[in-house]
PDB file of C-alpha atoms in Angstrom:
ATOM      1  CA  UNK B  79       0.000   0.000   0.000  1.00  0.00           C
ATOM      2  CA  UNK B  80       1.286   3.754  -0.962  1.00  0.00           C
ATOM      3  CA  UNK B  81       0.754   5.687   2.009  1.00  0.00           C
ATOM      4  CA  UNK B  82      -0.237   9.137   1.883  1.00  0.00           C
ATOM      5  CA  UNK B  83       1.613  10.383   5.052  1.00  0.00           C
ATOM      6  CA  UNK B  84       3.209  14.098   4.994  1.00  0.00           C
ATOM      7  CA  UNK B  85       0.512  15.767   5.357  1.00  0.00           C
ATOM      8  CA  UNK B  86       0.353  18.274   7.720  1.00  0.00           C
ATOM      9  CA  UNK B  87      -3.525  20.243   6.728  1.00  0.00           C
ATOM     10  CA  UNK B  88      -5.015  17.136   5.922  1.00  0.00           C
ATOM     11  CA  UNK B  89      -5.646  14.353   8.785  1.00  0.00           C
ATOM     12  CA  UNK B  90      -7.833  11.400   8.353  1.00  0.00           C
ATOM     13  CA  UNK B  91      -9.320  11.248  12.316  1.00  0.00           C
ATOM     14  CA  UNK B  92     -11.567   8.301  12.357  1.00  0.00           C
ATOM     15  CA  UNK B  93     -13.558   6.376   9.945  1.00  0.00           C
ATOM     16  CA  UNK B  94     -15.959   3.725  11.118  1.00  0.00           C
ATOM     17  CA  UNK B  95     -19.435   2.477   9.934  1.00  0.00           C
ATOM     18  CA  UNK B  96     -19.420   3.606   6.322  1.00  0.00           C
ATOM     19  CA  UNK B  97     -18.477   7.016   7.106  1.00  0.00           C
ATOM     20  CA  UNK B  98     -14.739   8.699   7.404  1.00  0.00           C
ATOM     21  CA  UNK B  99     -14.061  11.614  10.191  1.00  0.00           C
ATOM     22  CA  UNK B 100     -11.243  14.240   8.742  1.00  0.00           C
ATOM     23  CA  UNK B 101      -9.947  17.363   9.421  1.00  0.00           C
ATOM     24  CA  UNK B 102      -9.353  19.533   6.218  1.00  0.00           C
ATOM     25  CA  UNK B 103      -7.369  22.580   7.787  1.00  0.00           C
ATOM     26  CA  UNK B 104      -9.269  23.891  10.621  1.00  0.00           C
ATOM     27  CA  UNK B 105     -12.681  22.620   9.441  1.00  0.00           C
ATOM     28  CA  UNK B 106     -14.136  18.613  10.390  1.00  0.00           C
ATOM     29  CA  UNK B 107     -15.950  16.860   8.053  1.00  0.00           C
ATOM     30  CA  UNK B 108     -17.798  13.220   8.021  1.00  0.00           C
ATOM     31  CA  UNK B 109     -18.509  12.004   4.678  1.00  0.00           C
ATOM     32  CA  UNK B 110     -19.188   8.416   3.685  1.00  0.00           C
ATOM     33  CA  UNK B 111     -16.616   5.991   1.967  1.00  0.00           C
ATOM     34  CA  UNK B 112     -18.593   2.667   0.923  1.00  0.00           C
ATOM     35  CA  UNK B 113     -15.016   0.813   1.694  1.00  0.00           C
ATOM     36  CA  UNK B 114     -15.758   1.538   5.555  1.00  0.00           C
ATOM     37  CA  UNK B 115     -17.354  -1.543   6.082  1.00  0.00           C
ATOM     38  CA  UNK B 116     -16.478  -2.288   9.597  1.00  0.00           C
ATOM     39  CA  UNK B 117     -18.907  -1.352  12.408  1.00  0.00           C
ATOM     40  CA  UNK B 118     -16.417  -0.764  15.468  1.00  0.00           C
ATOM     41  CA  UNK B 119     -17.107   1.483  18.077  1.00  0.00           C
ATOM     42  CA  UNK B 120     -15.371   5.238  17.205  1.00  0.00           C
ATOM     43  CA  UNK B 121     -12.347   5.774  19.157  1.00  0.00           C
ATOM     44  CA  UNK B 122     -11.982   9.553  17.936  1.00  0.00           C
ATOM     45  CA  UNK B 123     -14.242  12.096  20.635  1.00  0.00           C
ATOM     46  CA  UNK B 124     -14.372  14.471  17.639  1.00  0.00           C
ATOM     47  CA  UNK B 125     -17.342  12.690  16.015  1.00  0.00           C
ATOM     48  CA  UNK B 126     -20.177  15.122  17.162  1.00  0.00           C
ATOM     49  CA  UNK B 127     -17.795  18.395  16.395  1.00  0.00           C
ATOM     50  CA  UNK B 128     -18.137  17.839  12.545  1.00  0.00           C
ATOM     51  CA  UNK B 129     -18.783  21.268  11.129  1.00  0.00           C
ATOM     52  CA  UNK B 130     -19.942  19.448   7.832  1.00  0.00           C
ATOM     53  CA  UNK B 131     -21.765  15.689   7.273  1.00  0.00           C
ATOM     54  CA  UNK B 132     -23.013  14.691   4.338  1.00  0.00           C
ATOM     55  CA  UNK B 133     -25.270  11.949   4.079  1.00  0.00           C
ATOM     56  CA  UNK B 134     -26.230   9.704   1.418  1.00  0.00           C
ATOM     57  CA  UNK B 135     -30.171   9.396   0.377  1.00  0.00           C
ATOM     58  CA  UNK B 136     -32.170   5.791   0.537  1.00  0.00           C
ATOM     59  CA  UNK B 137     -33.513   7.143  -2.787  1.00  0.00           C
ATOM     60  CA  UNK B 138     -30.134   7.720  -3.957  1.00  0.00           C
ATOM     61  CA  UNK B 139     -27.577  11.029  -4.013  1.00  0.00           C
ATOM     62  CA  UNK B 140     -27.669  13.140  -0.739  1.00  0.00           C
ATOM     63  CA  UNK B 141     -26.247  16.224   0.399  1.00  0.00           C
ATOM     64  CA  UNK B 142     -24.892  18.009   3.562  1.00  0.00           C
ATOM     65  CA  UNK B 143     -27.400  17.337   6.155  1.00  0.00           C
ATOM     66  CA  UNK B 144     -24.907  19.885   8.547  1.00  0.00           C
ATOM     67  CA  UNK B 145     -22.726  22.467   6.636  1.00  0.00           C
ATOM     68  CA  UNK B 146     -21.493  24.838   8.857  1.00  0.00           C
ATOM     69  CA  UNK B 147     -18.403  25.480   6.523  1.00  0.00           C
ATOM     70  CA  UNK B 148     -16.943  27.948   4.076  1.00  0.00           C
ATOM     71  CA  UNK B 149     -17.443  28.327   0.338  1.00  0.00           C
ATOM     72  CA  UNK B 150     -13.991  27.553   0.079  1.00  0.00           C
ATOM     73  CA  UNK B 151     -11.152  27.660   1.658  1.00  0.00           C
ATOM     74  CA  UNK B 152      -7.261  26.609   1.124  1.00  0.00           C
ATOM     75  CA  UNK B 153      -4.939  23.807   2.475  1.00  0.00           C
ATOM     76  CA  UNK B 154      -1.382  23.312   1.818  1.00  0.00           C
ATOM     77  CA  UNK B 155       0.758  20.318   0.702  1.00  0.00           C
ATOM     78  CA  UNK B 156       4.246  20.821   0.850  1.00  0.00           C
ATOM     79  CA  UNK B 157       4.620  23.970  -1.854  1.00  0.00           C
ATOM     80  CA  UNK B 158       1.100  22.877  -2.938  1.00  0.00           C
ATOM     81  CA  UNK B 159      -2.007  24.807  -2.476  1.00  0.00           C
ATOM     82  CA  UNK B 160      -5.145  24.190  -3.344  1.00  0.00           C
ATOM     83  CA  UNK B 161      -9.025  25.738  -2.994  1.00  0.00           C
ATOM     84  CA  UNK B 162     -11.489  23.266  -1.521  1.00  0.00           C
ATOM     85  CA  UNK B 163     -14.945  23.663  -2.464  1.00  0.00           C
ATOM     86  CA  UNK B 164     -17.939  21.131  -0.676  1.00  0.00           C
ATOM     87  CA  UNK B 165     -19.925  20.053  -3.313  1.00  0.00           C
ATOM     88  CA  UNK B 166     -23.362  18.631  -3.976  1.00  0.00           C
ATOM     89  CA  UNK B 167     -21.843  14.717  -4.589  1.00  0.00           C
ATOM     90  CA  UNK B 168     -19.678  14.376  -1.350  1.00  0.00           C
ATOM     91  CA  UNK B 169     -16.465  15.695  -2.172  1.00  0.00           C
ATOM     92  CA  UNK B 170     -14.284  18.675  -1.556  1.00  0.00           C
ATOM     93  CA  UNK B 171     -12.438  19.214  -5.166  1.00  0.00           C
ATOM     94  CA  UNK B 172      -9.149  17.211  -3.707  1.00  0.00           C
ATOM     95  CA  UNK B 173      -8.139  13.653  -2.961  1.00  0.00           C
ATOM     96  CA  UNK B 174      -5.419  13.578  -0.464  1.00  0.00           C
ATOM     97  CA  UNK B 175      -4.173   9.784  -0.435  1.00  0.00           C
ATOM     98  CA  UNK B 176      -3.213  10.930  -4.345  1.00  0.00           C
ATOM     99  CA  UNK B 177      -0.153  12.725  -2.635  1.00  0.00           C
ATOM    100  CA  UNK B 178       1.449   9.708  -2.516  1.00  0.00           C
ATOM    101  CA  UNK B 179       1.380   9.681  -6.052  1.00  0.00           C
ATOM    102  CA  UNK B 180       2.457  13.502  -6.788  1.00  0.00           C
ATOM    103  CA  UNK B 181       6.090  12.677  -4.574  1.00  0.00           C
ATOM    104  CA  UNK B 182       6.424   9.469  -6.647  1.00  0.00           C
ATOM    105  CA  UNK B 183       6.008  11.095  -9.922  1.00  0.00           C
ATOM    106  CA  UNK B 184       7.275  14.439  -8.820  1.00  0.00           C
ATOM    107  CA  UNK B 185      10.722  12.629  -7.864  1.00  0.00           C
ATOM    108  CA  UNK B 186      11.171  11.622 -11.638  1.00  0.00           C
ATOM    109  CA  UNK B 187      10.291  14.471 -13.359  1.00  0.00           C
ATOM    110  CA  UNK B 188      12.941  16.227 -11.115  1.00  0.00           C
ATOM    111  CA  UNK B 189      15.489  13.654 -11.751  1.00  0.00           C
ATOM    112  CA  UNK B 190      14.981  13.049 -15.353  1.00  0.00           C
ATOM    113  CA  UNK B 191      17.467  15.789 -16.273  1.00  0.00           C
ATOM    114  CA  UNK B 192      15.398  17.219 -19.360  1.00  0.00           C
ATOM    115  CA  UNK B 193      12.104  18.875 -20.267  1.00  0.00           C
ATOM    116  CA  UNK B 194       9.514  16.590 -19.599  1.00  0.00           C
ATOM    117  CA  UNK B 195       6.028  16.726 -20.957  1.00  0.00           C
ATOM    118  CA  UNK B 196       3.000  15.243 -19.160  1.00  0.00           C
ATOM    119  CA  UNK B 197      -0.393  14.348 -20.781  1.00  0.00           C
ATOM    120  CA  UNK B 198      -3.056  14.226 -17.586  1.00  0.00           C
ATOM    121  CA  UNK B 199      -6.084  13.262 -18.687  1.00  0.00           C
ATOM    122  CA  UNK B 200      -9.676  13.242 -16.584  1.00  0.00           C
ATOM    123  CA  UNK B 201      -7.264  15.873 -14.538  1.00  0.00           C
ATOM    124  CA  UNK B 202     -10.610  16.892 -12.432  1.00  0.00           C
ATOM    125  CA  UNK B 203      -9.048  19.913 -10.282  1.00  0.00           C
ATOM    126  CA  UNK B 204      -5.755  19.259 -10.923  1.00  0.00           C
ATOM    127  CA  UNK B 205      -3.431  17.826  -8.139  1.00  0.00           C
ATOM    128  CA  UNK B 206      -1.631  15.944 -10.571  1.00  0.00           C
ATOM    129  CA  UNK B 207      -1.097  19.008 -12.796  1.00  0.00           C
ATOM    130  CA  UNK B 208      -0.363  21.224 -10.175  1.00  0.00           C
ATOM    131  CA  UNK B 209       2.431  18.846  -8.709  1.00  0.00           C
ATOM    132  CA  UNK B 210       3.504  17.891 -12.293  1.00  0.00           C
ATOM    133  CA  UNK B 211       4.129  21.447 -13.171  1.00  0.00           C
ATOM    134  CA  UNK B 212       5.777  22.321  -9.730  1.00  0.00           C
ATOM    135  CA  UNK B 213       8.624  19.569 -10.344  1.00  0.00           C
ATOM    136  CA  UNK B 214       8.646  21.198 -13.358  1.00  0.00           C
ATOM    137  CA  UNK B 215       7.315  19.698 -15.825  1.00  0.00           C
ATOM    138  CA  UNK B 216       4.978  21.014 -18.658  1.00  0.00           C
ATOM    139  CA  UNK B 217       1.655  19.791 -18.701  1.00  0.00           C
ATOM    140  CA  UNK B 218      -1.407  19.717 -20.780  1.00  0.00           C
ATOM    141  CA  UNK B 219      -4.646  19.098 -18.632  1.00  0.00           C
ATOM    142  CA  UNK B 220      -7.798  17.747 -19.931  1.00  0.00           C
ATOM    143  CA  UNK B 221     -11.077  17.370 -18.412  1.00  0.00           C
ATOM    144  CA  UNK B 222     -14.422  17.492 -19.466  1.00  0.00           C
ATOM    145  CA  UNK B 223     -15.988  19.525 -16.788  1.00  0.00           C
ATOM    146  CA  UNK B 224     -15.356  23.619 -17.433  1.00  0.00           C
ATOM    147  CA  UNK B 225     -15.804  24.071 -13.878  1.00  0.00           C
ATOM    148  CA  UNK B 226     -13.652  21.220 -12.537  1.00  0.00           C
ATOM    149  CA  UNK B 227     -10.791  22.884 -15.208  1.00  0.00           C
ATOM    150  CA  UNK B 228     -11.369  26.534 -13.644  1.00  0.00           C
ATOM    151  CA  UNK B 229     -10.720  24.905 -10.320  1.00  0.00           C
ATOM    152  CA  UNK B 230      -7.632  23.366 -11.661  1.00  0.00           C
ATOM    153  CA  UNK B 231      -6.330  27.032 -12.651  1.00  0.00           C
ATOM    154  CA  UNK B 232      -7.345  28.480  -9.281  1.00  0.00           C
ATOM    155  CA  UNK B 233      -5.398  25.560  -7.721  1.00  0.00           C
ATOM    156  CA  UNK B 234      -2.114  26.422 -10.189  1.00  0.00           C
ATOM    157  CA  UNK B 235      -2.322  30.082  -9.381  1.00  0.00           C
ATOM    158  CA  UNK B 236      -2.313  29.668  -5.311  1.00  0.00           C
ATOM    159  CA  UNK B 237       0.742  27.268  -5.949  1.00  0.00           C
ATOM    160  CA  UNK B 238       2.583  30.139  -7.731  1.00  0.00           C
ATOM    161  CA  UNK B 239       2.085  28.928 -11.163  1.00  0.00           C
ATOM    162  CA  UNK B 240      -0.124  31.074 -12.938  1.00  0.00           C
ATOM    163  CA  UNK B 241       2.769  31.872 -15.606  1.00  0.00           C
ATOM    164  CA  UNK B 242       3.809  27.299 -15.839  1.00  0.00           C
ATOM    165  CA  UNK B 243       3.149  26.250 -19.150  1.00  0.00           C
ATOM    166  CA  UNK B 244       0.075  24.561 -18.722  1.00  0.00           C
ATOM    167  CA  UNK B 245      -2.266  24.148 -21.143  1.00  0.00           C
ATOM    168  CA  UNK B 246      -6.019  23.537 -20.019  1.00  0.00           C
ATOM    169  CA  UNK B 247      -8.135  21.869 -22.187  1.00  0.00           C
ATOM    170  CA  UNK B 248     -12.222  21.322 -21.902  1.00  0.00           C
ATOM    171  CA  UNK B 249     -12.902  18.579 -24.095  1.00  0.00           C
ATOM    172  CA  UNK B 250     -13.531  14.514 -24.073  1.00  0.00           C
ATOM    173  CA  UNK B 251     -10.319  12.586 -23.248  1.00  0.00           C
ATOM    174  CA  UNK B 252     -10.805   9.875 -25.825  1.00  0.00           C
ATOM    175  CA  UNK B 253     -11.727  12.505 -28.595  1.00  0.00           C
ATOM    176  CA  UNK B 254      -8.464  14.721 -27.552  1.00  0.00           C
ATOM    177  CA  UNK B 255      -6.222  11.682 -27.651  1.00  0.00           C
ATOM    178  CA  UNK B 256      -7.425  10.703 -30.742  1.00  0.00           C
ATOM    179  CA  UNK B 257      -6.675  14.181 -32.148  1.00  0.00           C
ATOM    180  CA  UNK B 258      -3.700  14.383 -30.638  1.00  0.00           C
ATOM    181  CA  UNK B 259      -2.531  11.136 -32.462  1.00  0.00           C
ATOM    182  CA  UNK B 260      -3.821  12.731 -35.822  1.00  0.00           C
ATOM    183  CA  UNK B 261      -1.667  15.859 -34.721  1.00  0.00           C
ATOM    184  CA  UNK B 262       1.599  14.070 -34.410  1.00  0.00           C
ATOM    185  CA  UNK B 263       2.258  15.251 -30.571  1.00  0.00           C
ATOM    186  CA  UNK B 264       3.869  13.136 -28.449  1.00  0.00           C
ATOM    187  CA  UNK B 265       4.433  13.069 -24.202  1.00  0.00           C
ATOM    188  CA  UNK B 266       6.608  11.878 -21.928  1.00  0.00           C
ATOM    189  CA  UNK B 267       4.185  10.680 -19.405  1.00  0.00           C
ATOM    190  CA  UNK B 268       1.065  10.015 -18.655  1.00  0.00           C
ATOM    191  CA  UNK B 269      -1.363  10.547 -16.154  1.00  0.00           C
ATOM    192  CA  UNK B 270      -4.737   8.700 -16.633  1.00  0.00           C
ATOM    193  CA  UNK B 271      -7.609   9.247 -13.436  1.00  0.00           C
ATOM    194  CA  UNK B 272     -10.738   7.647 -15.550  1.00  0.00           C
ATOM    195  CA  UNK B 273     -14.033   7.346 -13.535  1.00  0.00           C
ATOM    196  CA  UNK B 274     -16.024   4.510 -13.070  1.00  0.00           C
ATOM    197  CA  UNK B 275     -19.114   5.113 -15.180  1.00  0.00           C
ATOM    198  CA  UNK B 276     -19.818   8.289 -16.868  1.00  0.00           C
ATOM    199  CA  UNK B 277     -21.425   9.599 -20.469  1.00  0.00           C
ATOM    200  CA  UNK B 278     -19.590  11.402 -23.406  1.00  0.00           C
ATOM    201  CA  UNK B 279     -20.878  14.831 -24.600  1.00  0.00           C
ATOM    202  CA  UNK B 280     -22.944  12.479 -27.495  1.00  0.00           C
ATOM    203  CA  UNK B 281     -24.858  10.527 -24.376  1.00  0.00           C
ATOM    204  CA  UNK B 282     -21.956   7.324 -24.664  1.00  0.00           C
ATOM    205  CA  UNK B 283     -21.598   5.457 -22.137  1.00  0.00           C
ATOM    206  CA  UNK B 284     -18.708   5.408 -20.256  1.00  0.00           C
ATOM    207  CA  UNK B 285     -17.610   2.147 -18.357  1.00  0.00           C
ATOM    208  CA  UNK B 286     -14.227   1.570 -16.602  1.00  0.00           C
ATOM    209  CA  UNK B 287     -14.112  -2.274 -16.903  1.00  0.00           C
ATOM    210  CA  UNK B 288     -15.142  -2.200 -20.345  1.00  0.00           C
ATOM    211  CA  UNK B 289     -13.112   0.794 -21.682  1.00  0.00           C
ATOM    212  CA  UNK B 290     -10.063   1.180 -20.112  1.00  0.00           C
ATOM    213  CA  UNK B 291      -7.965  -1.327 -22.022  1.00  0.00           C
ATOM    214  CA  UNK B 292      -8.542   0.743 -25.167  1.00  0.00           C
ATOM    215  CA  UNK B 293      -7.806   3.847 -23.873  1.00  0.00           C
ATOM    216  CA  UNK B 294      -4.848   3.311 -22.592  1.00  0.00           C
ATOM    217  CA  UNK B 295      -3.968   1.270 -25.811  1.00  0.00           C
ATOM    218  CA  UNK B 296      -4.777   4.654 -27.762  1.00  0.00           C
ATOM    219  CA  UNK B 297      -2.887   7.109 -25.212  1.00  0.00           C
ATOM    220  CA  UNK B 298       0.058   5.007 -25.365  1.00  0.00           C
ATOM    221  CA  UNK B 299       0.615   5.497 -28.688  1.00  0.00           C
ATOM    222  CA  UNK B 300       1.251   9.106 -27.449  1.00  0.00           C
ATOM    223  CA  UNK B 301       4.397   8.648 -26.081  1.00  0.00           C
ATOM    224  CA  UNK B 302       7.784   9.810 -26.859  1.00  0.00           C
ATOM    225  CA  UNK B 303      10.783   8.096 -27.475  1.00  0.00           C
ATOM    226  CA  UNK B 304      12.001   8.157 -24.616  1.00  0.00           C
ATOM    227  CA  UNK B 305       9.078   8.184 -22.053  1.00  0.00           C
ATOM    228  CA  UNK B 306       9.540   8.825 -18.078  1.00  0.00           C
ATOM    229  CA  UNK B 307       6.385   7.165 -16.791  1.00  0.00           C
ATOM    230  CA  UNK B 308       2.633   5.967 -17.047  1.00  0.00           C
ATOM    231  CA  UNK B 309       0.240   5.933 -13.988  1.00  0.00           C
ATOM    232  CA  UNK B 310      -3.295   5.020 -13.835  1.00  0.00           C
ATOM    233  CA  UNK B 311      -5.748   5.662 -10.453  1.00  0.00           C
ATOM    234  CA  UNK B 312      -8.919   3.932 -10.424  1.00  0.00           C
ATOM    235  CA  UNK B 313     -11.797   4.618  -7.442  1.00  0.00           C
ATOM    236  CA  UNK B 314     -13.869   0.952  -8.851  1.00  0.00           C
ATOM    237  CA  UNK B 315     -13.519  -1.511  -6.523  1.00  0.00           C
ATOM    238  CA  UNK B 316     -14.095  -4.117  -9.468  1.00  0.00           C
ATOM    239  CA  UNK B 317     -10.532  -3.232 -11.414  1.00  0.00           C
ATOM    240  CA  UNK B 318      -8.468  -4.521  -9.262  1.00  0.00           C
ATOM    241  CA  UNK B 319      -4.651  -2.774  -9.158  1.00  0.00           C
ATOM    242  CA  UNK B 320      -2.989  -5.862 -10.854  1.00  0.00           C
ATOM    243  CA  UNK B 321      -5.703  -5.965 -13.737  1.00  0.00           C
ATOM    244  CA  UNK B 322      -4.646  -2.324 -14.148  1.00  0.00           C
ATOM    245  CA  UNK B 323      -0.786  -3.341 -14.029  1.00  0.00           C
ATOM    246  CA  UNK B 324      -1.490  -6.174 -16.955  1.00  0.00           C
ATOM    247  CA  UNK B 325      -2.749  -3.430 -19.164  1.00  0.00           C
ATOM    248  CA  UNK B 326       0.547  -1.411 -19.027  1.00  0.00           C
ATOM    249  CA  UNK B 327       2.125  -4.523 -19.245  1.00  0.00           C
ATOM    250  CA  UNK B 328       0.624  -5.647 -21.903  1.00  0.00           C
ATOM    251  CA  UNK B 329       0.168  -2.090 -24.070  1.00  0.00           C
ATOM    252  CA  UNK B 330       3.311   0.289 -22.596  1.00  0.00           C
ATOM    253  CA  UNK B 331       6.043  -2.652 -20.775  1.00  0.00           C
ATOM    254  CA  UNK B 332       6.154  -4.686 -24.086  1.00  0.00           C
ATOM    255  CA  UNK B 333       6.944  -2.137 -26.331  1.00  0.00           C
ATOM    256  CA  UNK B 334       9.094  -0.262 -23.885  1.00  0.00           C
ATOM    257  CA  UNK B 335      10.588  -2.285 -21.101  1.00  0.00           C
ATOM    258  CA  UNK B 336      11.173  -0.512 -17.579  1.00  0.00           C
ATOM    259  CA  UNK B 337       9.368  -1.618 -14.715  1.00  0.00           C
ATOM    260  CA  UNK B 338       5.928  -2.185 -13.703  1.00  0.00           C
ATOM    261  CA  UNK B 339       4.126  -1.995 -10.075  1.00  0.00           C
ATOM    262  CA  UNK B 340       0.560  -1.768  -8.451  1.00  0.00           C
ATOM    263  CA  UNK B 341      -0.857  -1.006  -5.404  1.00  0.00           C
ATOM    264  CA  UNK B 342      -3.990   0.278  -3.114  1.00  0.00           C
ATOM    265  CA  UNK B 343      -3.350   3.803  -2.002  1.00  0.00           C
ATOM    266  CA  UNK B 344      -4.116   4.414   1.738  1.00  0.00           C
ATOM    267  CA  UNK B 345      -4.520   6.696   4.620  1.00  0.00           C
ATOM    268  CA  UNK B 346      -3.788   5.974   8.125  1.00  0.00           C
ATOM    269  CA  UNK B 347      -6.452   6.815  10.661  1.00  0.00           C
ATOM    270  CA  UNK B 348      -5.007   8.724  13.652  1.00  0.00           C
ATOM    271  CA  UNK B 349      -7.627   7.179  16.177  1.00  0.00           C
ATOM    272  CA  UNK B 350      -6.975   3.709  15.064  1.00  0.00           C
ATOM    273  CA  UNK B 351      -3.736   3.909  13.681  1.00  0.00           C
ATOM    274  CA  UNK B 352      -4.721   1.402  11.220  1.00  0.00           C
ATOM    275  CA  UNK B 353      -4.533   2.694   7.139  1.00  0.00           C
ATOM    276  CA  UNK B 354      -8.297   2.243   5.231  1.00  0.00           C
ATOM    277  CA  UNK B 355      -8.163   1.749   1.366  1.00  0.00           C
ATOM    278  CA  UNK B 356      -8.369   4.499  -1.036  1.00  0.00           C
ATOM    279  CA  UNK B 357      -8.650   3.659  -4.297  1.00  0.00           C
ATOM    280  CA  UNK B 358      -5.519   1.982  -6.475  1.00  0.00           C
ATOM    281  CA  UNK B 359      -3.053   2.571  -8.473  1.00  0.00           C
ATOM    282  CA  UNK B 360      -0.723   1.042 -11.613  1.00  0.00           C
ATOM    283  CA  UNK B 361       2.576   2.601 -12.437  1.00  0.00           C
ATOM    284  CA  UNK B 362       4.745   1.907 -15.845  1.00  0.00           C
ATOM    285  CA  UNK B 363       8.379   3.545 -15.541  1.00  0.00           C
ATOM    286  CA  UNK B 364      11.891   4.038 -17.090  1.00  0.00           C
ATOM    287  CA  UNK B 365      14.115   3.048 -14.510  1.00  0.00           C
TER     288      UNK B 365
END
């Protein structure tokens, strides 16, 4: 398990019953995580402070029964800042076990001693981008939300970067990519945060399970010569990390070599001390 442990403005308290207890800053929240299955008694007395619970609806969805919080505010990662926004489907604009990922990846763009470009596709708000650019990479971001991409430049300017060369792009991943092949541009790595189920601008039907294999068969005909890295997150508990680890084996390792690894990404609970399971990852690199 990749452990997302630096933090200093993020702090996972409790989680117990279906439901996590963190602090974000100076502000508590409870939200629920379906991976919480275990029913133990809370150990955290912080519980009953939350100033924000959402709950989910028996008829589906659900909202912030208690939301005694900001329209925003900003945490801190390292050099990293970022504008969190509670929104209508449970989340805050950030996912903070993904840090383990930005010091992996920000470590070899650092080291690779030359430019570097990075593809990050389904970039939602843009931690990846963000930490891409800050080691110093360019990046070209791509999401299909124009509000989840103005939160990704809001994120880049608080970290300093307003002037990076990032290029944001509103558009469908698969259609970019496949334009991007047409174009004759090519990256050095790629970042690929696909969600489970989802519908194209045209009303397709997006499913992980069944799609994923082709994308990253298409995007991986986007990279350079001499490529740095691959990495794919997944939030489906049904793609399993090593099924994700096959696929860059099978479409990036063969033609390439390097080195291939998988793995849940976690966060430790401080009540507990124990890690819970947040989401996965599978990483292709140059070694």
């Amino acid at each position: 398990m990749w452990i997302a442990d630096q933090w200093k403005d993020y702090e996972l308290l409790d989680a117990s019953d279906g439901e996590r207890l963190e602090r974000w800053g100076t502000y508590i929240l409870r939200r629920p995580d379906p991976q919480i299955i275990w029913k133990n008694a809370t150990e955290s007395r912080l519980w009953n402070r939350a100033d924000g619970i959402y709950k989910r609806s028996a008829k589906g969805g659900g909202g912030w029964i208690k939301n005694d919080l900001p329209q925003q505010w900003n945490i801190s990662y390292g050099t990293l800042n970022f504008v969190l926004k509670p929104m209508g489907f449970k989340h805050t604009g950030l996912f903070p076990e993904q840090a383990a990922n930005w010091d992996w990846f920000s470590e070899k763009i650092a080291s690779a001693a030359r430019p570097i470009k990075v593809l990050n596709l389904f970039a939602y708000t843009g931690g990846a981008t963000v930490a891409a650019a800050k080691a110093g990479a360019s990046v070209v971001h791509v999401d299909a939300s124009k509000g989840m991409v103005a939160q990704a430049k809001e994120n880049a300017a608080l970290s300093g970067l307003s002037d990076a060369p990032i290029r944001y792009i509103v558009d469908d991943c698969k259609k970019f990519v496949e334009r991007e092949l047409r174009r004759g541009n090519r990256y050095d790595a790629i970042i690929m945060d696909p969600p489970s189920y989802g519908r194209g601008p045209s009303g397709e039907v997006w499913k992980i399970e069944e799609c994923v294999d082709e994308l990253v068969g298409l995007t991986a005909k986007l990279l350079s010569e001499r490529p740095l890295f691959f990495l794919i997150n997944s939030y489906t508990t049904g793609l399993s990390p090593m099924a994700m680890q096959y696929i860059l084996g099978m479409k990036v390792f063969k033609s390439f070599g390097g080195q291939l690894e998988s793995g849940e990404l976690g966060l430790r609970a401080t009540a507990s001390g124990l890690c819970i399971p947040c989401g996965a990852s599978a990483r292709w690199f140059m070694n």
